[in-house]
CSV table of C-alpha atoms and ligand atoms in Angstrom, one decimal:
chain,number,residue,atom,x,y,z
A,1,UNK,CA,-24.7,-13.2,-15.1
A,2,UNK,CA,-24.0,-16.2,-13.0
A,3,UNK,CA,-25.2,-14.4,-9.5
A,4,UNK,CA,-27.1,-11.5,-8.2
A,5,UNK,CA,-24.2,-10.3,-5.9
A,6,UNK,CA,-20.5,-10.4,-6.0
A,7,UNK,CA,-17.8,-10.1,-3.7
A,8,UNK,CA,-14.3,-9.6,-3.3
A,9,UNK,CA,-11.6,-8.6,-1.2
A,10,UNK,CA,-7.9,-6.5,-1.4
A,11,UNK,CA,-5.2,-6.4,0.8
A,12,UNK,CA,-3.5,-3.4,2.1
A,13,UNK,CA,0.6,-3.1,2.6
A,14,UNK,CA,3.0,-2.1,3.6
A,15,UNK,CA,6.3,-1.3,1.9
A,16,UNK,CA,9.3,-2.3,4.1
A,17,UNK,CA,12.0,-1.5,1.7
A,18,UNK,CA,13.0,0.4,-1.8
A,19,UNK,CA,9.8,3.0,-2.4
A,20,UNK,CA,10.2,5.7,-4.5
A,21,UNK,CA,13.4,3.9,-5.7
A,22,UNK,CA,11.4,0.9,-7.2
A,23,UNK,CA,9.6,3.6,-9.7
A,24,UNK,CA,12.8,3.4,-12.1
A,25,UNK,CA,13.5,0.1,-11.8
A,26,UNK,CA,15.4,-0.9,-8.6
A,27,UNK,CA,13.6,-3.5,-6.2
A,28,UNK,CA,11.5,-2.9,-3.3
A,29,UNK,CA,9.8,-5.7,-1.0
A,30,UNK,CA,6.5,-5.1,0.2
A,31,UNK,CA,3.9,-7.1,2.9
A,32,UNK,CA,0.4,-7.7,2.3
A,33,UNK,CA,-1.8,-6.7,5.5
A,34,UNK,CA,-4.6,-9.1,6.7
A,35,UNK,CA,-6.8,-5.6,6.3
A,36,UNK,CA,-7.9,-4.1,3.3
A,37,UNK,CA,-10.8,-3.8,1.3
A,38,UNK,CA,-14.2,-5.9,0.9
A,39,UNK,CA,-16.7,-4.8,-2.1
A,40,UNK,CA,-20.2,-6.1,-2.6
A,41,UNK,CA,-21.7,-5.0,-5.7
A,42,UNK,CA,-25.5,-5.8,-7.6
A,43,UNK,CA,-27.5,-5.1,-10.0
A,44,UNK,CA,-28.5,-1.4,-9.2
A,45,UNK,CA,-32.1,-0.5,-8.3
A,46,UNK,CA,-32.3,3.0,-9.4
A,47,UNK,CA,-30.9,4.4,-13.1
A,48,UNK,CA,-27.8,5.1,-12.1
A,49,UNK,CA,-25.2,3.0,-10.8
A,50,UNK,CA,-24.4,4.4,-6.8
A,51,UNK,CA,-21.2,4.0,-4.7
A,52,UNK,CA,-20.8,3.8,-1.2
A,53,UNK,CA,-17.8,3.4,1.3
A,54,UNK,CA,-18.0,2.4,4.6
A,55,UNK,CA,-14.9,3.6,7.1
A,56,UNK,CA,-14.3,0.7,9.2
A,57,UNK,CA,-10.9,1.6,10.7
A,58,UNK,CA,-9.9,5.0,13.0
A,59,UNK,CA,-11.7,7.0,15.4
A,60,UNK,CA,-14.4,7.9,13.9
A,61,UNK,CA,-15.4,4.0,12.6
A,62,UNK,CA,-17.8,3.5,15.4
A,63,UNK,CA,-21.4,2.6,13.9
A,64,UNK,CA,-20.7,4.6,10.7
A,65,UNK,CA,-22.7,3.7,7.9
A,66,UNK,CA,-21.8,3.3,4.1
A,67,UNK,CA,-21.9,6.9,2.7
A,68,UNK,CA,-22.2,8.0,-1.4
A,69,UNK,CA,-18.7,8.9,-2.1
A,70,UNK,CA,-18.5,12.6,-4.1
A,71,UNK,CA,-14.7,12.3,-4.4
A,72,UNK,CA,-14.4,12.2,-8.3
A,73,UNK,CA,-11.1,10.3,-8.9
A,74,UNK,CA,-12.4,7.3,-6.7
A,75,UNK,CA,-15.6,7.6,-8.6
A,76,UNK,CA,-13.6,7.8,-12.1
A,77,UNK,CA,-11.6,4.3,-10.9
A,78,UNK,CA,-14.8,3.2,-10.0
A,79,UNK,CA,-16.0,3.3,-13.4
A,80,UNK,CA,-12.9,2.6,-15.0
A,81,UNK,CA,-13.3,-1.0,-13.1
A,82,UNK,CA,-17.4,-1.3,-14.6
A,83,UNK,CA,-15.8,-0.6,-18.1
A,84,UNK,CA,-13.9,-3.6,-18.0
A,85,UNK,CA,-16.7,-5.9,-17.7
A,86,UNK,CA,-19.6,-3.4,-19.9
A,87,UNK,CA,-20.3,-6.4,-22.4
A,88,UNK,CA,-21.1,-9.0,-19.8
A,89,UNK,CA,-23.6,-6.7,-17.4
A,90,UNK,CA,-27.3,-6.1,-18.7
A,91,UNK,CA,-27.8,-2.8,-16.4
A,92,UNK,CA,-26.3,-0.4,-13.6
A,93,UNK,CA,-24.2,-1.7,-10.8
A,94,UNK,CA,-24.4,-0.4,-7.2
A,95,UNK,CA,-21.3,-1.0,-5.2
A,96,UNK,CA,-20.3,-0.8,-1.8
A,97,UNK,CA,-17.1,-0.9,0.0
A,98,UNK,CA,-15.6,-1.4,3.4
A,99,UNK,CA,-12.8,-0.1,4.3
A,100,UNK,CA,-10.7,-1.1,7.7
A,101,UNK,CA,-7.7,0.6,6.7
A,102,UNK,CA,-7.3,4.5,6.8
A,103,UNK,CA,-6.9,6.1,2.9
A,104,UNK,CA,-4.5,8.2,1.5
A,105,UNK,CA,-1.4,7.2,4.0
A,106,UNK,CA,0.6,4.5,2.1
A,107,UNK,CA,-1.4,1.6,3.2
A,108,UNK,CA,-2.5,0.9,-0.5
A,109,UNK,CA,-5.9,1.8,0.3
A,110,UNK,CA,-6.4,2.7,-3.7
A,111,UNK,CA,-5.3,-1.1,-5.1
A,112,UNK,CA,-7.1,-2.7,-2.3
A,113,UNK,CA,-10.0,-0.6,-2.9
A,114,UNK,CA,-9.4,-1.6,-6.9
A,115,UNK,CA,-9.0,-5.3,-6.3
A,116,UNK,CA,-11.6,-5.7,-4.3
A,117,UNK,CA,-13.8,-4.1,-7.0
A,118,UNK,CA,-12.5,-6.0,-9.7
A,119,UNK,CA,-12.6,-9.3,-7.7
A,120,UNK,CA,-16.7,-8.6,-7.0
A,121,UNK,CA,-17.9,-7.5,-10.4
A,122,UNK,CA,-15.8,-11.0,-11.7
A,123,UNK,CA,-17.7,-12.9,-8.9
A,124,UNK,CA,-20.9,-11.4,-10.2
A,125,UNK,CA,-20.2,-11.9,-14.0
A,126,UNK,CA,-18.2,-15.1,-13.5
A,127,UNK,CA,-15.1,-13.4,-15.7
A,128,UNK,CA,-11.9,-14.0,-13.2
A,129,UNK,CA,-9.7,-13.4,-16.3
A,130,UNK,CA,-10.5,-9.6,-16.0
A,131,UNK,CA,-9.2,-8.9,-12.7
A,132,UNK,CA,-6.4,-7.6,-13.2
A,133,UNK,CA,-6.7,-5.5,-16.0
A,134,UNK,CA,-9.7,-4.0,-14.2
A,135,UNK,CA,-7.4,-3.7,-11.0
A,136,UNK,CA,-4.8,-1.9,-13.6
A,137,UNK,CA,-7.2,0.1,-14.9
A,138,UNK,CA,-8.4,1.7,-11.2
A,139,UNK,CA,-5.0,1.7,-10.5
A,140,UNK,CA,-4.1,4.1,-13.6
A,141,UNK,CA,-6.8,6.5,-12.5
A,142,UNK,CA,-5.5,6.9,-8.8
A,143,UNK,CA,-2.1,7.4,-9.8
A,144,UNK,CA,-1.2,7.8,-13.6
A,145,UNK,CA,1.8,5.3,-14.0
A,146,UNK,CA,2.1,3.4,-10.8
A,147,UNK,CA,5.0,0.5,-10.3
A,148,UNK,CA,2.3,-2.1,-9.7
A,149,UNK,CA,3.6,-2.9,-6.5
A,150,UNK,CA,0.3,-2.0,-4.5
A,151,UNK,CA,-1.3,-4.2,-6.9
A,152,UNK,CA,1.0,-7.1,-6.1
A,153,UNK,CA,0.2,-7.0,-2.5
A,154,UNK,CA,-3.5,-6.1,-2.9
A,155,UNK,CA,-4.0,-9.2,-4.8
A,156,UNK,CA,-1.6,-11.4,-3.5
A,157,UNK,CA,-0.9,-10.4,0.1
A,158,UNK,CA,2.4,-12.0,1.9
A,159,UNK,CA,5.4,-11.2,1.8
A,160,UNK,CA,7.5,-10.5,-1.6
A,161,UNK,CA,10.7,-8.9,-3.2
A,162,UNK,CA,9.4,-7.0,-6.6
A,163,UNK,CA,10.9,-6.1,-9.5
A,164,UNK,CA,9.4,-3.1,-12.0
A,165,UNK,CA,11.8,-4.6,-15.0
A,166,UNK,CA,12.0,-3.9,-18.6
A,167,UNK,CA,9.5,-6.7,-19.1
A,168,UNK,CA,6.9,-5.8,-16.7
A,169,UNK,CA,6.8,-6.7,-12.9
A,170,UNK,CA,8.9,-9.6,-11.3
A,171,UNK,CA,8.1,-10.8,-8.3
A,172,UNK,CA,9.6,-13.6,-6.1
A,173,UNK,CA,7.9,-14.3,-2.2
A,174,UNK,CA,10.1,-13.5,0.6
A,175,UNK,CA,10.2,-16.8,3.1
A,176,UNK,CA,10.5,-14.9,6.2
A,177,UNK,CA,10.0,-16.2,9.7
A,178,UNK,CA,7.0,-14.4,11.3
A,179,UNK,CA,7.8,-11.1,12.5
A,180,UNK,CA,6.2,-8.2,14.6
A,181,UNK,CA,5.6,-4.4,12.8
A,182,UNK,CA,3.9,-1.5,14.3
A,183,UNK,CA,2.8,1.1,12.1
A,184,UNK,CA,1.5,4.8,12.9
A,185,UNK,CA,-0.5,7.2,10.5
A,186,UNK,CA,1.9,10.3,11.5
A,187,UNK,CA,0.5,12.7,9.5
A,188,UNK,CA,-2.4,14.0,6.9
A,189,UNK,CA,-3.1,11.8,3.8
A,190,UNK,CA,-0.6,13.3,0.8
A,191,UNK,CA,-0.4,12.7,-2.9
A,192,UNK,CA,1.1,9.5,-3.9
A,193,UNK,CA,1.4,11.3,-7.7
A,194,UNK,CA,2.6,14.9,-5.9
A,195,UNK,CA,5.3,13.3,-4.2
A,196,UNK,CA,6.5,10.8,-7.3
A,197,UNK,CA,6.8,14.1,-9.6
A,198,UNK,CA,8.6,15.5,-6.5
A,199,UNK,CA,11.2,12.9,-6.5
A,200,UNK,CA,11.3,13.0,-10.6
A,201,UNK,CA,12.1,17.0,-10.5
A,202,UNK,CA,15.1,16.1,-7.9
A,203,UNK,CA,16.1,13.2,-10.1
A,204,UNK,CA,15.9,15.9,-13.2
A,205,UNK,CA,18.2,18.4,-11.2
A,206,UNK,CA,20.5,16.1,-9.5
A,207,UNK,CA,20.5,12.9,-11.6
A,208,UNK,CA,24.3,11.2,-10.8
A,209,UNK,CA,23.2,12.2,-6.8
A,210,UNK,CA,19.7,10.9,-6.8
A,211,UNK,CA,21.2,7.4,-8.8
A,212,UNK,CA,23.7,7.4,-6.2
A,213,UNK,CA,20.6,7.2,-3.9
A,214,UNK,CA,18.7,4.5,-5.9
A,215,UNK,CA,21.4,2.4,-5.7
A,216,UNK,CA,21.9,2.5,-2.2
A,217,UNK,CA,18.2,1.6,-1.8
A,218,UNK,CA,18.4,-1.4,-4.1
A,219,UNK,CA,21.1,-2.2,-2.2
A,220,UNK,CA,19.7,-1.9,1.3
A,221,UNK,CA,16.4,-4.0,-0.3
A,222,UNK,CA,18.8,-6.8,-1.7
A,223,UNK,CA,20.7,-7.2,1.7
A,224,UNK,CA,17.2,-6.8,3.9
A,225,UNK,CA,15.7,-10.1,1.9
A,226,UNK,CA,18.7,-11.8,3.3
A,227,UNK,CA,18.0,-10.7,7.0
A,228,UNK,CA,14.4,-11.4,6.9
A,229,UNK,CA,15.2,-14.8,5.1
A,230,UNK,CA,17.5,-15.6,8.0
A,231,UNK,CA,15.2,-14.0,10.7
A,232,UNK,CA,17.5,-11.5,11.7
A,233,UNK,CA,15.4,-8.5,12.9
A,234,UNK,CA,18.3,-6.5,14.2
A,235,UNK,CA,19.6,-5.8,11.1
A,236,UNK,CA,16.8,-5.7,9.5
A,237,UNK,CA,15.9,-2.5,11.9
A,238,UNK,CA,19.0,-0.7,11.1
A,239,UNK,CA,18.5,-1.5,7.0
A,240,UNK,CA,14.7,0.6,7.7
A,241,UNK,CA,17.1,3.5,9.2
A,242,UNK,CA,19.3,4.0,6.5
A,243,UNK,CA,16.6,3.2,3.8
A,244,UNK,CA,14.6,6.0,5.6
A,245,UNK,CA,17.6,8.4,5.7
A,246,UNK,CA,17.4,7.7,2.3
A,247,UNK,CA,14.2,8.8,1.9
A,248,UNK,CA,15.0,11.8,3.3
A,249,UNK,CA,17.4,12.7,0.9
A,250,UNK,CA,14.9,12.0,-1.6
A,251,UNK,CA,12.8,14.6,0.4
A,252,UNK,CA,10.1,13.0,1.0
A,253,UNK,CA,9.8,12.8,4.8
A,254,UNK,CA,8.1,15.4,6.9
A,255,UNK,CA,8.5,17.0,10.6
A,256,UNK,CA,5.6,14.3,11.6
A,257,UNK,CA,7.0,11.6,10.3
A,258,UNK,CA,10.1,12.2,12.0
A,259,UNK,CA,8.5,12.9,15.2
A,260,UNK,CA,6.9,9.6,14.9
A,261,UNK,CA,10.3,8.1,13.8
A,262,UNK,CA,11.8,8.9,16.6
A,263,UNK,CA,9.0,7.7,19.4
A,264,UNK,CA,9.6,4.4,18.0
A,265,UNK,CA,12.9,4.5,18.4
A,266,UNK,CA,12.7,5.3,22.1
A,267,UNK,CA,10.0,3.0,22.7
A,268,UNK,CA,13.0,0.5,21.5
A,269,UNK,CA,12.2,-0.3,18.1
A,270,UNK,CA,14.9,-2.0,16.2
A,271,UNK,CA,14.5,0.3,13.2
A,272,UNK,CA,11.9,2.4,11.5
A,273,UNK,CA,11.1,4.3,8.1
A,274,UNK,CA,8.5,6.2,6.1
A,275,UNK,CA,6.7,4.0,4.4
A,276,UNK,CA,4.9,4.2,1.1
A,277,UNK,CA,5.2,8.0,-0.9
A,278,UNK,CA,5.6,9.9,2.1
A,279,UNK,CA,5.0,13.8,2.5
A,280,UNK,CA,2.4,12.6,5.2
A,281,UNK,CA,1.2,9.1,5.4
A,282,UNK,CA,2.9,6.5,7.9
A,283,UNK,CA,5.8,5.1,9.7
A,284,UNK,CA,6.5,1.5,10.2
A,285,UNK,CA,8.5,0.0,12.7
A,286,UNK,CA,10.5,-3.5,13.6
A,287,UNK,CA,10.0,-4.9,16.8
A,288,UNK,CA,12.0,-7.0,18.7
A,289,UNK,CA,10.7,-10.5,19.9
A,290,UNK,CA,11.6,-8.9,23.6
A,291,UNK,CA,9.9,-5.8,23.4
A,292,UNK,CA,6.3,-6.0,24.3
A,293,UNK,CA,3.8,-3.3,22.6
A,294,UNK,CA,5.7,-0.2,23.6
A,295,UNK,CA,6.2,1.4,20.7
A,296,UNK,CA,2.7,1.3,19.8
A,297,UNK,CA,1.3,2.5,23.0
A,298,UNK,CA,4.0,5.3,22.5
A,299,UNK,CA,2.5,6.5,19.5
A,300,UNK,CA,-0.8,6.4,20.7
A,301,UNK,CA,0.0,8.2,24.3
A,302,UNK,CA,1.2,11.2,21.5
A,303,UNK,CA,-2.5,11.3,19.9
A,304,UNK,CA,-1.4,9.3,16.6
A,305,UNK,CA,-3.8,6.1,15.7
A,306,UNK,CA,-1.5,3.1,15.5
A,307,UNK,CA,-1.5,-0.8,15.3
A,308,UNK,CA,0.7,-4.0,15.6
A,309,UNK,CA,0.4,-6.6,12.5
A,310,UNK,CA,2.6,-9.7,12.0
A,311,UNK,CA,4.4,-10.7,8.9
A,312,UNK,CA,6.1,-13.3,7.3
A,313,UNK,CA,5.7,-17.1,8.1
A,314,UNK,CA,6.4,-20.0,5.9
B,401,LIG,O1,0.8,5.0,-2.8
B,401,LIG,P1,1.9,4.8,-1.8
B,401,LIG,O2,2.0,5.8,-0.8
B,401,LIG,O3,1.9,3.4,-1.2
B,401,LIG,O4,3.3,4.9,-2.6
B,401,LIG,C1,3.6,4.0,-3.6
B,401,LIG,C2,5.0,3.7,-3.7
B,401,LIG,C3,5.8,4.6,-4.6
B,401,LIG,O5,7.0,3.9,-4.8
B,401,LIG,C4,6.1,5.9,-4.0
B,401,LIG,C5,5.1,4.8,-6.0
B,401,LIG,C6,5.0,3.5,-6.8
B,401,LIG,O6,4.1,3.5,-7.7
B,401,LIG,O7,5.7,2.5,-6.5
């Protein structure tokens, strides 16, 4: 082993456009979040390897410390990442990992959780060409056959257009001119995999209907890398409404979600959508270069934890 500890980090995002849709091979374009995940991981001191998270985001953050997760799925992706490197590691590994953003609500808390994983047990055995077949491989344990958009972002953060094609993922950055988002956790963490299957048994039932849908989205994606090339945020607002009322004929969106919807509407957002799987999980919002932090201090006067997060830039 080249060193006694490794570290690594992985991005959160957020999608803007085409989730959902980008599962059977239309595009989506997705933004890397400054937050994410940051794993430490050595040489364990007892038998057994242990894991510990550490919730650094949300109301309950304040002086927590790292706690043994239980949860068996993150354990199993856990291991799944320690597999990938078995041959080069003489012993357990003990891991820990921060978090600062909240799980389970479309923030790709799982790949950034995964990449930052992989990215400290290749700083500790000195393999980088692993890391993303160990990020795939946590990745496959969270959510059976995921797009591997998460994983783009996670690793890569920025800003990029995304492609699940018949060769594997194509991806191209978006050159956007910074802009402003607010997002909102609107409701309780849901099933990335649940609502995927959800979407697959409408597909199943209503296939020319649902690929009239998919279109549409890829559409909405296609022309929405245009606006945010060219910087214009109106449009780009009204693309998030009809990709979200898209969404909602997909049936993915949920009385919270639309509640939060429509706050940021008010508060004078130029647009705003579901964003990620849905069926819980958050709401992301463009804001205007005039507005000031309404919308956010909208969604927190209504109890929902919420934060601002610019995008974008050459
Ligand atoms: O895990 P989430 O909530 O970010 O959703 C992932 C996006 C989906 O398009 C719904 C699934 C996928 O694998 O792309």
């Amino acid at each position: 082993m080249s060193e006694e500890r490794g570290r690594g980090h992985g991005s959160g995002k957020l999608i803007l456009f085409g989730e959902h849709a980008v599962v059977y091979g239309t595009p989506a374009i997705v933004a890397g979040l400054p937050r994410g995940a940051e794993a430490t991981v050595e040489p364990a001191e007892g038998e057994e390897g242990r894991l510990r998270l550490l919730q650094s985001s949300g109301d309950d953050a304040d002086g927590a410390e790292p706690a043994e997760i239980s949860d068996p799925t993150v354990k199993a992706a856990f291991r799944a990442v320690l597999e990938v490197f078995e041959d080069l590691l003489e012993g357990p590994v003990d891991a820990t990992v921060e978090m600062d953003i909240p799980v389970g609500v479309g923030l790709g808390s799982s790949a950034s959780f995964g990449t930052a994983l992989a990215r400290a047990m290749a700083d500790l055995t000195g393999a980088e060409d692993r890391v993303k077949k160990a990020v795939r491989a946590a990745e496959e344990v969270f959510h059976g056959n995921p797009s591997g958009i998460d994983q783009l972002a996670a690793m890569e953060g920025g800003l990029h257009f995304f492609r699940r094609g018949e060769k594997g993922m194509e991806a191209a950055p978006v050159e956007a001119p910074t802009f402003r988002v607010a997002v909102c956790v609107a409701g309780p963490a849901s099933s990335t995999a649940a609502m995927v299957q959800k979407v697959a048994d409408r597909r199943s039932r209503e296939t020319d209907l649902v690929g009239h849908v998919e279109r549409l989205i890829g559409d909405i994606t296609r022309a929405a890398s245009n606006s945010l090339t060219e910087g214009d945020w109106q449009r780009v607002g009204e693309l998030m409404d009809i990709n979200h009322g898209a969404l909602v004929s997909l049936g993915v969106s949920t009385d919270e979600l639309e509640q939060a919807r429509y706050i940021a509407m008010r508060a004078g957002a130029a647009g705003a959508k579901l964003t990620g799987a849905g069926g819980g999980g958050c709401v992301v919002a463009i804001i205007p270069e005039d507005v000031g932090h309404g919308v956010v201090e909208a969604w927190s006067k209504a109890g929902l934890e919420a934060f601002e997060v610019e995008i974008g830039g050459h």
